[in-house]
Short mmCIF file of C-alpha atoms (C1' of nucleotides) in Angstrom, two decimals:
data_model
loop_
_atom_site.label_atom_id
_atom_site.label_comp_id
_atom_site.label_asym_id
_atom_site.label_seq_id
_atom_site.Cartn_x
_atom_site.Cartn_y
_atom_site.Cartn_z
CA MET A 177 -34.19 -33.14 -10.75
CA PRO A 178 -35.06 -34.89 -6.99
CA ARG A 179 -37.81 -37.58 -7.03
CA VAL A 180 -40.97 -35.60 -6.54
CA GLN A 181 -44.18 -37.52 -8.11
CA ASP A 182 -44.90 -40.16 -5.36
CA ALA A 183 -42.37 -40.36 -2.79
CA ARG A 184 -44.54 -40.62 -0.51
CA ASP A 185 -44.96 -44.82 -0.88
CA ASN A 186 -42.63 -45.53 2.40
CA ARG A 187 -43.03 -49.82 1.47
CA THR A 188 -40.26 -48.89 -0.70
CA ASP A 189 -38.18 -45.56 1.30
CA PRO A 190 -34.96 -46.75 0.43
CA SER A 191 -33.52 -43.99 3.27
CA GLY A 192 -34.72 -46.61 5.95
CA THR A 193 -35.57 -42.75 7.73
CA THR A 194 -38.89 -43.75 8.28
CA ALA A 195 -39.84 -43.97 11.82
CA LYS A 196 -42.23 -46.87 11.14
CA PRO A 197 -42.95 -48.88 7.94
CA ARG A 198 -46.54 -49.00 8.50
CA SER A 199 -47.77 -52.69 8.45
CA ARG A 200 -50.80 -53.31 6.45
CA ARG A 201 -54.05 -54.81 6.97
CA LEU A 202 -54.64 -55.87 10.58
CA PRO A 203 -57.64 -56.39 12.26
CA ARG A 204 -59.11 -53.55 13.48
CA GLN A 205 -59.21 -54.80 16.98
CA VAL A 206 -55.09 -54.69 16.74
CA ARG A 207 -55.20 -51.99 15.37
CA GLU A 208 -57.87 -49.82 18.19
CA ARG A 209 -55.51 -50.82 20.51
CA GLN A 210 -52.27 -49.34 18.58
CA ILE A 211 -54.03 -46.05 18.28
CA LEU A 212 -54.86 -46.21 22.65
CA ASP A 213 -50.94 -47.11 22.75
CA ALA A 214 -50.17 -43.77 20.87
CA ALA A 215 -52.77 -41.47 22.29
CA VAL A 216 -51.49 -42.20 25.72
CA LYS A 217 -48.28 -41.86 24.85
CA VAL A 218 -48.96 -38.25 22.53
CA PHE A 219 -51.58 -37.38 24.95
CA ALA A 220 -49.26 -37.63 28.12
CA LYS A 221 -46.78 -35.70 26.50
CA TYR A 222 -48.52 -32.72 25.20
CA GLY A 223 -51.70 -32.58 27.29
CA TYR A 224 -54.76 -32.90 25.54
CA HIS A 225 -55.51 -29.94 23.62
CA GLU A 226 -51.86 -29.74 22.18
CA ALA A 227 -52.11 -33.20 21.03
CA ALA A 228 -52.06 -33.41 17.46
CA MET A 229 -54.24 -36.11 16.23
CA ASP A 230 -51.71 -36.28 12.57
CA GLU A 231 -49.07 -37.22 15.06
CA ILE A 232 -51.50 -39.73 17.03
CA SER A 233 -51.74 -40.93 13.61
CA ASP A 234 -48.45 -40.80 12.91
CA VAL A 235 -46.96 -43.12 15.80
CA ALA A 236 -49.58 -45.67 15.09
CA GLY A 237 -48.47 -46.00 12.37
CA ILE A 238 -51.87 -45.26 10.65
CA SER A 239 -54.05 -42.55 9.05
CA LYS A 240 -55.63 -40.21 10.70
CA PRO A 241 -58.91 -40.70 9.18
CA MET A 242 -58.85 -44.03 10.18
CA ILE A 243 -59.03 -43.22 13.96
CA TYR A 244 -62.01 -41.30 13.48
CA ALA A 245 -63.72 -44.66 11.61
CA TYR A 246 -62.72 -46.72 15.09
CA LEU A 247 -62.45 -44.52 17.98
CA GLY A 248 -64.16 -41.50 16.60
CA ALA A 249 -63.30 -37.43 17.24
CA LYS A 250 -60.71 -36.77 19.58
CA ASP A 251 -63.00 -36.04 23.07
CA GLU A 252 -64.06 -39.79 22.28
CA LEU A 253 -60.54 -41.13 21.89
CA PHE A 254 -59.55 -39.21 24.70
CA VAL A 255 -62.43 -40.79 26.54
CA ALA A 256 -61.47 -44.19 25.68
CA CYS A 257 -58.08 -43.71 26.55
CA ILE A 258 -58.68 -42.16 30.73
CA ARG A 259 -61.22 -45.38 30.90
CA ARG A 260 -58.53 -47.79 29.48
CA GLU A 261 -55.70 -46.62 31.72
CA ALA A 262 -57.92 -45.59 34.76
CA ASN A 263 -59.34 -49.75 34.78
CA ARG A 264 -55.35 -50.82 34.37
CA LEU A 265 -54.97 -48.46 36.98
CA ILE A 266 -57.93 -49.56 39.64
CA GLU A 267 -57.51 -53.40 39.06
CA SER A 268 -53.67 -53.16 40.11
CA ILE A 269 -55.22 -51.77 43.24
CA SER A 270 -57.24 -53.15 44.15
CA GLN A 271 -55.24 -56.59 42.76
CA ALA A 272 -52.57 -55.31 45.79
CA VAL A 273 -54.85 -55.06 48.76
CA ASP A 274 -56.62 -58.25 50.25
CA THR A 275 -59.30 -57.29 51.90
CA ASP A 276 -57.94 -60.61 55.12
CA LEU A 277 -55.67 -58.28 56.22
CA LYS A 278 -55.01 -55.94 58.75
CA PRO A 279 -56.38 -52.48 57.94
CA ASP A 280 -52.80 -51.16 57.53
CA GLU A 281 -51.24 -53.66 56.28
CA GLN A 282 -54.12 -52.97 53.20
CA LEU A 283 -53.59 -49.49 53.09
CA TRP A 284 -50.15 -49.83 52.79
CA ARG A 285 -49.92 -52.26 49.80
CA GLY A 286 -52.75 -50.24 47.95
CA LEU A 287 -50.34 -47.27 48.19
CA HIS A 288 -47.00 -49.20 47.34
CA ALA A 289 -49.40 -50.49 44.54
CA PHE A 290 -50.16 -46.96 43.36
CA PHE A 291 -46.90 -46.62 43.10
CA GLU A 292 -45.43 -48.85 41.60
CA TYR A 293 -47.92 -48.71 38.92
CA VAL A 294 -47.31 -45.39 38.47
CA ASN A 295 -43.36 -46.21 38.24
CA ASP A 296 -43.33 -48.75 35.86
CA ASN A 297 -46.40 -46.64 33.35
CA ARG A 298 -45.80 -43.22 33.61
CA ASP A 299 -47.11 -42.05 30.55
CA SER A 300 -50.77 -43.84 31.56
CA TRP A 301 -50.02 -41.38 34.52
CA THR A 302 -49.21 -38.71 32.92
CA VAL A 303 -52.65 -38.94 31.04
CA LEU A 304 -55.07 -40.15 34.46
CA HIS A 305 -53.51 -37.26 36.32
CA ARG A 306 -52.53 -34.26 34.20
CA GLN A 307 -55.27 -33.87 32.14
CA ALA A 308 -57.74 -33.62 35.20
CA SER A 309 -57.75 -29.59 34.30
CA VAL A 310 -59.43 -29.44 30.71
CA GLN A 311 -62.34 -28.59 31.45
CA GLY A 312 -63.88 -28.08 27.69
CA GLN A 313 -67.02 -30.49 29.18
CA PRO A 314 -67.42 -32.95 27.08
CA PHE A 315 -65.60 -35.30 28.62
CA THR A 316 -65.27 -33.83 31.65
CA SER A 317 -67.51 -36.28 33.35
CA GLU A 318 -65.28 -39.24 32.78
CA LEU A 319 -62.13 -38.09 33.99
CA SER A 320 -64.48 -36.89 37.43
CA GLU A 321 -65.95 -40.07 37.53
CA TRP A 322 -62.75 -42.79 37.82
CA ARG A 323 -61.47 -39.91 40.51
CA ASP A 324 -64.22 -40.84 42.38
CA ARG A 325 -64.19 -44.43 41.30
CA ALA A 326 -60.65 -43.49 43.18
CA MET A 327 -61.68 -41.74 45.38
CA ASP A 328 -64.65 -44.62 47.10
CA MET A 329 -62.13 -47.62 46.21
CA VAL A 330 -59.58 -45.76 49.36
CA ALA A 331 -62.60 -44.38 51.21
CA GLU A 332 -63.84 -47.56 51.73
CA LEU A 333 -60.56 -48.28 52.66
CA LEU A 334 -59.65 -46.28 55.52
CA ALA A 335 -63.80 -47.20 56.39
CA ARG A 336 -63.17 -50.90 57.02
CA ALA A 337 -59.76 -48.72 58.76
CA GLY A 338 -61.23 -47.33 60.82
CA GLY A 339 -64.64 -49.38 61.84
CA SER A 340 -65.84 -52.27 64.26
CA SER A 341 -68.26 -55.29 63.71
CA GLU A 342 -70.29 -52.74 66.20
CA GLN A 343 -69.04 -49.63 65.19
CA PRO A 344 -68.95 -48.91 61.81
CA VAL A 345 -67.97 -45.83 60.42
CA GLN A 346 -70.08 -43.87 57.64
CA LEU A 347 -68.36 -43.52 53.97
CA GLU A 348 -69.31 -40.66 54.20
CA GLN A 349 -67.41 -39.60 57.10
CA MET A 350 -64.16 -41.06 55.38
CA GLN A 351 -64.65 -39.60 51.86
CA PRO A 352 -62.20 -35.61 52.71
CA PHE A 353 -59.59 -37.99 54.24
CA ALA A 354 -59.89 -40.06 51.10
CA ALA A 355 -59.35 -36.79 48.96
CA ALA A 356 -56.75 -36.20 51.07
CA LEU A 357 -55.44 -39.17 50.77
CA VAL A 358 -55.04 -39.67 47.09
CA GLY A 359 -54.37 -35.54 46.62
CA ALA A 360 -50.66 -36.57 48.96
CA GLY A 361 -50.77 -39.40 46.45
CA GLU A 362 -50.65 -37.31 43.03
CA SER A 363 -48.69 -34.77 44.97
CA MET A 364 -45.38 -36.88 45.77
CA LEU A 365 -45.70 -38.53 42.73
CA ASP A 366 -45.01 -35.22 41.11
CA TRP A 367 -41.96 -34.55 43.18
CA TRP A 368 -41.05 -37.54 42.40
CA ALA A 369 -40.61 -36.90 39.12
CA ASP A 370 -38.23 -34.66 40.31
CA HIS A 371 -36.30 -36.33 42.87
CA PRO A 372 -35.89 -39.57 40.88
CA GLU A 373 -33.11 -41.62 43.59
CA TYR A 374 -35.71 -42.41 45.72
CA THR A 375 -37.42 -45.88 45.24
CA ALA A 376 -41.27 -46.36 45.45
CA ASP A 377 -40.73 -48.45 48.00
CA ALA A 378 -39.12 -45.70 49.95
CA LEU A 379 -41.42 -43.17 48.94
CA SER A 380 -45.32 -44.84 50.07
CA MET A 381 -43.31 -46.09 53.30
CA ARG A 382 -43.25 -42.16 53.92
CA LEU A 383 -46.03 -41.11 52.57
CA MET A 384 -48.06 -44.40 54.61
CA ASN A 385 -45.89 -43.36 57.87
CA LEU A 386 -47.54 -39.69 57.23
CA VAL A 387 -51.63 -40.91 57.34
CA TRP A 388 -50.98 -43.70 59.33
CA MET A 389 -48.50 -42.50 62.22
CA GLY A 390 -49.04 -38.72 61.60
CA PHE A 391 -45.99 -35.95 61.75
CA GLY A 392 -46.72 -35.77 65.45
CA ASP A 393 -45.36 -38.83 66.32
CA MET A 394 -42.95 -39.10 63.53
CA VAL A 395 -41.62 -36.24 65.16
CA GLN A 396 -41.13 -38.44 68.93
CA GLY A 397 -39.42 -40.45 66.62
CA ARG A 398 -42.29 -43.31 66.69
CA ARG A 399 -43.11 -44.96 62.82
CA TRP A 400 -45.10 -47.78 61.12
CA LYS A 401 -43.68 -50.56 60.03
CA PRO A 402 -45.16 -53.45 57.52
CA SER A 403 -45.88 -56.52 59.30
CA MET B 183 -85.46 -2.94 8.28
CA PRO B 184 -82.79 -3.25 11.47
CA ARG B 185 -80.19 -0.98 12.30
CA VAL B 186 -77.41 -1.86 10.30
CA GLN B 187 -74.94 0.34 9.62
CA ASP B 188 -72.76 1.15 12.60
CA ALA B 189 -74.65 0.18 15.79
CA ARG B 190 -71.52 -0.53 17.43
CA ASP B 191 -71.23 2.28 19.36
CA ASN B 192 -72.34 1.00 23.30
CA ARG B 193 -72.53 4.60 24.33
CA THR B 194 -75.61 5.26 22.48
CA ASP B 195 -76.93 1.88 23.28
CA PRO B 196 -80.38 1.87 24.02
CA SER B 197 -81.49 -0.96 24.51
CA GLY B 198 -79.73 -1.59 27.72
CA THR B 199 -78.40 -5.26 26.94
CA THR B 200 -74.30 -5.08 26.59
CA ALA B 201 -72.90 -5.93 29.17
CA LYS B 202 -70.62 -3.63 30.31
CA PRO B 203 -70.51 0.33 28.89
CA ARG B 204 -67.12 0.76 28.29
CA SER B 205 -65.70 3.30 30.00
CA ARG B 206 -63.50 5.27 28.19
CA ARG B 207 -60.20 6.51 28.66
CA LEU B 208 -58.70 4.95 32.17
CA PRO B 209 -54.68 5.48 33.30
CA ARG B 210 -53.18 1.75 32.32
CA GLN B 211 -52.65 1.10 35.63
CA VAL B 212 -55.63 0.67 35.88
CA ARG B 213 -57.39 -0.71 32.22
CA GLU B 214 -53.79 -3.81 33.20
CA ARG B 215 -55.77 -4.53 36.87
CA GLN B 216 -58.72 -4.84 35.06
CA ILE B 217 -57.79 -7.03 32.21
CA LEU B 218 -55.80 -9.09 34.78
CA ASP B 219 -58.75 -9.47 36.50
CA ALA B 220 -60.90 -10.81 33.53
CA ALA B 221 -57.95 -12.71 32.08
CA VAL B 222 -58.06 -14.60 36.05
CA LYS B 223 -62.23 -15.16 35.45
CA VAL B 224 -62.01 -16.53 32.43
CA PHE B 225 -58.15 -18.72 32.48
CA ALA B 226 -60.63 -20.21 35.72
CA LYS B 227 -63.31 -20.67 33.80
CA TYR B 228 -62.51 -22.76 30.72
CA GLY B 229 -58.56 -23.60 31.29
CA TYR B 230 -55.58 -21.89 29.12
CA HIS B 231 -56.36 -23.35 25.59
CA GLU B 232 -60.30 -22.74 25.65
CA ALA B 233 -60.31 -18.70 27.04
CA ALA B 234 -60.00 -16.63 24.34
CA MET B 235 -58.75 -13.44 24.19
CA ASP B 236 -62.10 -12.13 22.13
CA GLU B 237 -64.10 -13.42 25.54
CA ILE B 238 -60.77 -12.13 27.79
CA SER B 239 -61.64 -8.52 26.18
CA ASP B 240 -65.15 -9.00 26.45
CA VAL B 241 -65.53 -9.98 30.50
CA ALA B 242 -62.50 -6.83 30.23
CA GLY B 243 -64.55 -4.35 28.53
CA ILE B 244 -62.07 -3.00 26.33
CA SER B 245 -60.98 -4.49 22.39
CA LYS B 246 -58.60 -7.03 22.31
CA PRO B 247 -55.75 -5.20 20.99
CA MET B 248 -54.96 -3.61 23.95
CA ILE B 249 -54.52 -6.62 26.21
CA TYR B 250 -51.30 -6.85 23.84
CA ALA B 251 -49.72 -3.59 24.21
CA TYR B 252 -50.25 -3.38 28.10
CA LEU B 253 -49.93 -6.87 28.51
CA GLY B 254 -48.71 -9.31 25.56
CA ALA B 255 -49.50 -11.90 24.31
CA LYS B 256 -51.94 -15.16 25.61
CA ASP B 257 -49.31 -16.62 27.43
CA GLU B 258 -47.71 -13.59 29.24
CA LEU B 259 -50.26 -12.12 30.45
CA PHE B 260 -51.55 -15.93 31.68
CA VAL B 261 -48.17 -16.16 33.27
CA ALA B 262 -48.69 -12.61 34.92
CA CYS B 263 -52.16 -14.12 36.12
CA ILE B 264 -50.29 -16.97 37.70
CA ARG B 265 -47.73 -14.26 39.02
CA ARG B 266 -49.76 -12.08 41.34
CA GLU B 267 -52.45 -14.99 41.82
CA ALA B 268 -49.64 -16.89 44.09
CA ASN B 269 -48.52 -13.79 45.24
CA ARG B 270 -51.53 -13.33 47.16
CA LEU B 271 -52.43 -16.78 47.92
CA ILE B 272 -49.04 -16.76 50.16
CA GLU B 273 -48.84 -13.56 51.34
CA SER B 274 -51.95 -14.71 52.87
CA ILE B 275 -51.07 -17.61 54.26
CA SER B 276 -47.18 -16.60 55.13
CA GLN B 277 -49.24 -13.68 57.04
CA ALA B 278 -51.27 -15.93 59.38
CA VAL B 279 -48.54 -18.51 60.13
CA ASP B 280 -46.71 -16.75 63.29
CA THR B 281 -42.98 -18.29 63.72
CA ASP B 282 -43.13 -17.86 67.48
CA LEU B 283 -45.60 -20.23 67.58
CA LYS B 284 -45.59 -24.10 68.64
CA PRO B 285 -45.33 -26.34 65.60
CA ASP B 286 -48.27 -27.47 65.37
CA GLU B 287 -50.27 -24.20 65.55
CA GLN B 288 -48.46 -22.97 62.61
CA LEU B 289 -49.53 -26.31 60.81
CA TRP B 290 -53.10 -25.73 62.19
CA ARG B 291 -52.79 -22.00 61.36
CA GLY B 292 -51.32 -21.84 58.01
CA LEU B 293 -53.47 -24.36 56.21
CA HIS B 294 -56.45 -22.87 58.20
CA ALA B 295 -55.38 -19.71 56.30
CA PHE B 296 -55.19 -21.93 52.51
CA PHE B 297 -58.73 -22.95 52.80
CA GLU B 298 -59.83 -19.74 54.01
CA TYR B 299 -58.31 -17.74 51.37
CA VAL B 300 -59.44 -20.44 48.56
CA ASN B 301 -62.81 -19.69 49.29
CA ASP B 302 -63.03 -16.95 49.12
CA ASN B 303 -60.65 -16.50 46.59
CA ARG B 304 -62.40 -19.84 43.61
CA ASP B 305 -60.79 -18.25 40.57
CA SER B 306 -57.39 -17.00 42.06
CA TRP B 307 -57.49 -21.05 43.18
CA THR B 308 -58.80 -23.02 39.89
CA VAL B 309 -56.25 -20.19 37.87
CA LEU B 310 -52.82 -21.66 40.06
CA HIS B 311 -54.25 -25.78 40.38
CA ARG B 312 -56.75 -26.17 37.65
CA GLN B 313 -54.00 -25.43 35.29
CA ALA B 314 -50.98 -26.80 36.45
CA SER B 315 -50.90 -29.56 33.63
CA VAL B 316 -50.40 -27.55 30.47
CA GLN B 317 -47.21 -28.21 28.98
CA GLY B 318 -47.28 -26.85 26.04
CA GLN B 319 -43.54 -24.78 27.45
CA PRO B 320 -43.68 -21.64 27.28
CA PHE B 321 -44.89 -20.93 30.69
CA THR B 322 -44.51 -23.90 32.48
CA SER B 323 -41.60 -22.67 34.17
CA GLU B 324 -43.39 -20.26 36.07
CA LEU B 325 -46.10 -22.67 37.07
CA SER B 326 -43.91 -25.28 38.59
CA GLU B 327 -41.89 -22.61 39.99
CA TRP B 328 -44.73 -20.52 42.06
CA ARG B 329 -45.47 -24.38 43.79
CA ASP B 330 -42.25 -24.83 44.40
CA ARG B 331 -42.20 -21.17 46.14
CA ALA B 332 -44.72 -22.91 48.25
CA MET B 333 -43.38 -26.15 48.74
CA ASP B 334 -40.44 -24.96 50.28
CA MET B 335 -42.84 -22.30 52.74
CA VAL B 336 -44.18 -25.60 53.66
CA ALA B 337 -41.07 -27.78 54.21
CA GLU B 338 -38.91 -24.90 56.28
CA LEU B 339 -42.77 -25.08 58.83
CA LEU B 340 -42.60 -28.81 59.07
CA ALA B 341 -38.99 -28.40 59.21
CA ARG B 342 -39.39 -26.23 62.51
CA ALA B 343 -41.51 -28.56 63.56
CA GLY B 344 -39.67 -31.52 63.37
CA GLY B 345 -36.31 -30.52 64.59
CA SER B 346 -35.31 -28.58 67.56
CA SER B 347 -31.73 -26.77 67.95
CA GLU B 348 -29.47 -29.24 69.56
CA GLN B 349 -31.18 -31.68 65.90
CA PRO B 350 -32.79 -29.61 63.11
CA VAL B 351 -33.87 -32.01 60.55
CA GLN B 352 -32.40 -31.26 57.14
CA LEU B 353 -34.42 -29.34 54.88
CA GLU B 354 -34.48 -31.59 52.66
CA GLN B 355 -36.22 -34.58 54.44
CA MET B 356 -39.21 -32.92 54.61
CA GLN B 357 -39.86 -32.18 50.67
CA PRO B 358 -41.56 -35.40 50.17
CA PHE B 359 -43.89 -34.78 53.02
CA ALA B 360 -44.34 -31.16 51.93
CA ALA B 361 -45.81 -32.13 48.73
CA ALA B 362 -48.18 -34.38 50.23
CA LEU B 363 -49.54 -32.44 52.64
CA VAL B 364 -49.72 -29.79 49.46
CA GLY B 365 -51.43 -32.08 47.40
CA ALA B 366 -53.54 -33.25 50.14
CA GLY B 367 -54.45 -29.80 50.99
CA GLU B 368 -55.08 -29.55 47.29
CA SER B 369 -57.37 -32.53 47.02
CA MET B 370 -58.92 -32.05 49.80
CA LEU B 371 -60.38 -28.11 48.15
CA ASP B 372 -61.60 -30.21 45.16
CA TRP B 373 -63.31 -32.36 47.16
CA TRP B 374 -64.79 -29.76 48.35
CA ALA B 375 -65.87 -27.97 45.87
CA ASP B 376 -69.01 -30.80 45.04
CA HIS B 377 -69.25 -30.92 48.85
CA PRO B 378 -70.04 -26.82 49.47
CA GLU B 379 -72.09 -28.04 52.81
CA TYR B 380 -68.57 -28.21 54.64
CA THR B 381 -66.81 -25.21 56.26
CA ALA B 382 -63.20 -23.83 56.01
CA ASP B 383 -63.14 -24.59 59.26
CA ALA B 384 -64.06 -28.43 59.73
CA LEU B 385 -62.07 -29.45 56.68
CA SER B 386 -58.81 -28.31 57.84
CA MET B 387 -59.52 -29.50 60.66
CA ARG B 388 -59.93 -32.58 59.79
CA LEU B 389 -56.65 -32.37 56.92
CA MET B 390 -54.89 -30.83 60.39
CA ASN B 391 -56.30 -34.03 61.98
CA LEU B 392 -54.76 -36.25 59.33
CA VAL B 393 -50.99 -34.72 58.80
CA TRP B 394 -50.74 -34.63 62.61
CA MET B 395 -52.72 -37.10 64.37
CA GLY B 396 -52.17 -39.60 61.46
CA PHE B 397 -54.73 -42.33 60.64
CA GLY B 398 -53.88 -44.77 63.56
CA ASP B 399 -54.13 -42.61 65.99
CA MET B 400 -57.54 -40.67 64.76
CA VAL B 401 -59.26 -44.71 64.92
CA GLN B 402 -58.58 -44.62 68.46
CA GLY B 403 -60.24 -41.42 69.01
CA ARG B 404 -57.13 -39.45 69.18
CA ARG B 405 -57.79 -35.31 68.00
CA TRP B 406 -55.85 -32.43 67.74
CA LYS B 407 -57.03 -29.12 69.16
CA PRO B 408 -55.57 -26.12 68.66
CA SER B 409 -54.50 -24.97 72.09
"C1'" DT C 264 -63.57 -65.82 -10.98
"C1'" DC C 265 -66.91 -62.61 -9.07
"C1'" DC C 266 -68.51 -59.93 -5.27
"C1'" DA C 267 -69.04 -57.89 -0.90
"C1'" DT C 268 -66.54 -56.39 2.87
"C1'" DT C 269 -63.31 -54.27 5.26
"C1'" DA C 270 -59.16 -51.92 5.67
"C1'" DC C 271 -56.51 -48.49 4.38
"C1'" DC C 272 -55.12 -44.03 1.78
"C1'" DT C 273 -54.41 -39.40 -0.12
"C1'" DA C 274 -56.20 -34.78 -0.34
"C1'" DC C 275 -58.63 -31.95 0.68
"C1'" DT C 276 -62.47 -27.88 3.25
"C1'" DC C 277 -63.28 -24.49 6.97
"C1'" DA C 278 -64.01 -22.98 11.26
"C1'" DC C 279 -61.82 -20.61 15.01
"C1'" DG C 280 -58.78 -17.57 17.27
"C1'" DA C 281 -54.32 -15.53 17.86
"C1'" DG C 282 -52.18 -11.76 16.21
"C1'" DT C 283 -51.74 -6.89 13.78
"C1'" DA C 284 -52.58 -2.86 10.68
"C1'" DA C 285 -53.81 1.21 10.34
"C1'" DG C 286 -55.61 4.76 12.42
"C1'" DA C 287 -59.55 7.97 15.16
"C1'" DC C 288 -60.36 10.13 19.55
"C1'" DT C 289 -59.23 12.90 23.81
"C1'" DA C 290 -55.98 15.63 27.19
"C1'" DC C 291 -52.84 17.68 27.66
"C1'" DT C 292 -48.51 20.93 27.21
"C1'" DC C 293 -46.69 24.88 25.28
"C1'" DG D 40 -54.61 25.61 18.97
"C1'" DA D 41 -50.51 23.17 17.19
"C1'" DG D 42 -47.84 19.17 19.18
"C1'" DT D 43 -47.87 15.03 21.13
"C1'" DA D 44 -48.45 11.32 24.03
"C1'" DG D 45 -51.05 7.73 25.46
"C1'" DT D 46 -55.58 5.49 25.01
"C1'" DC D 47 -58.45 3.50 22.27
"C1'" DT D 48 -61.22 0.90 17.65
"C1'" DT D 49 -62.67 -1.82 13.80
"C1'" DA D 50 -61.45 -5.04 10.86
"C1'" DC D 51 -58.68 -6.97 9.24
"C1'" DT D 52 -54.66 -11.76 8.55
"C1'" DC D 53 -53.57 -16.59 8.63
"C1'" DG D 54 -51.48 -20.24 10.75
"C1'" DT D 55 -53.55 -24.13 12.41
"C1'" DG D 56 -55.55 -28.31 13.50
"C1'" DA D 57 -60.07 -31.20 13.74
"C1'" DG D 58 -62.23 -33.24 10.93
"C1'" DT D 59 -64.20 -35.53 6.07
"C1'" DA D 60 -64.97 -36.82 0.92
"C1'" DG D 61 -63.79 -40.10 -2.44
"C1'" DG D 62 -61.60 -42.76 -3.25
"C1'" DT D 63 -57.69 -47.81 -3.83
"C1'" DA D 64 -57.01 -52.13 -3.11
"C1'" DA D 65 -56.04 -56.33 -0.15
"C1'" DT D 66 -59.15 -60.28 1.97
"C1'" DG D 67 -62.48 -64.00 1.58
"C1'" DG D 68 -65.90 -66.92 0.68
"C1'" DA D 69 -69.76 -68.24 -3.47
#
DNA sequence: TCCATTACCTACTCACGAGTAAGACTACTC
DNA sequence: GAGTAGTCTTACTCGTGAGTAGGTAATGGA
């Protein structure tokens, strides 16, 4: 007769097949990080709706009520993910951009940092980008907010590039261009996923050429190069 | 005592509050169109998962089993929407592009047609674009397929623009640029939703300037104009 | 060694929504 | 006017998964 009663205690699991032996009694802070890590992974894999809280708790190596206790309901958890990952991404990019550099160089550094971050943090990016659609209201604002922040950063960068001290460019004027640029980057990233033979370097260089030189110049063989 | 028994017959509904008096016994073809119209509307409003079959049937003015009888399960219905709307969009654009024109002019017409289509068919566009994320497997292929078709169209256009008859450009080379361009358009469109004061004309012109002249040129005051 | 606190669990409930069974009604044909 | 094909409905089932009730057990301080 197979062990029926109480075979659930993974501390004594003899098979070694249990995915993650749960470490016991860790401080809240540590657990919260583990939960967020797991949530990002699972949300990236399935998207918000298909992601099951049960799976997140599994991956985190903890039971479901802990998630609710520490980070709240599913949508709150999702918002927490967005917040953390958005901050990380924006942080990475703004660190790469030195405002003392020439405008084109700034743009180049920014783009490059963007591509590198995404390359190194696929799940993070997927959660931020692939989920932008979920329109179920509660966290929609949170999602568009991070996007706006990113957009503003780019718009500012473009405004610095386009204006002089005598004749500054309206930040607003730059907004549609910023939108286009961010979207172009995102889309190229998607395309990259199916063509991994390219490097982050090569792709960000192409994007830089497209937005800085324009296709008209490129057709004639002119290229942008980092100084 | 309020009417409890059999108050459901909307043919005799006296209140006038019934949303849509159901027209009765229409041929299959007509119903299918109505269902697809309703589905596009509801999918656009809520996204795939949040959209309820019950609501679609309501909006279509028909009962739920009819949807299953005519167009199959939810995912099949969704695929049918994607297919129809993608065809309409691509049709619109390719009609606008006359391959006899100069390459930049072709590009301009294409962009313009794109912006106009989306302006006139918000729901259609939303379903195609905002849902690209849903990774739940069944119809993912359908979704990426239409995107690939769009991308190929653009890549071809760019290849024609960039190559000469002696030295043709590899279609493949154009792919990352096509991706960037499509993404830029999509993103600008999103931005547009929050800034309706712009016209389709103004925005497509900006995008054209960005991708054809490049930001470097634009900073110096050079602009692209339609001939 | 007792108590309070904090970490942690199993085993539920309960709503929602996809999908269906079973048949009614209409219109057309022969 | 009986049969048949196609339209259309109500009223269900039933799985799934978010969220919770109600506890146990480890830890650290008094």
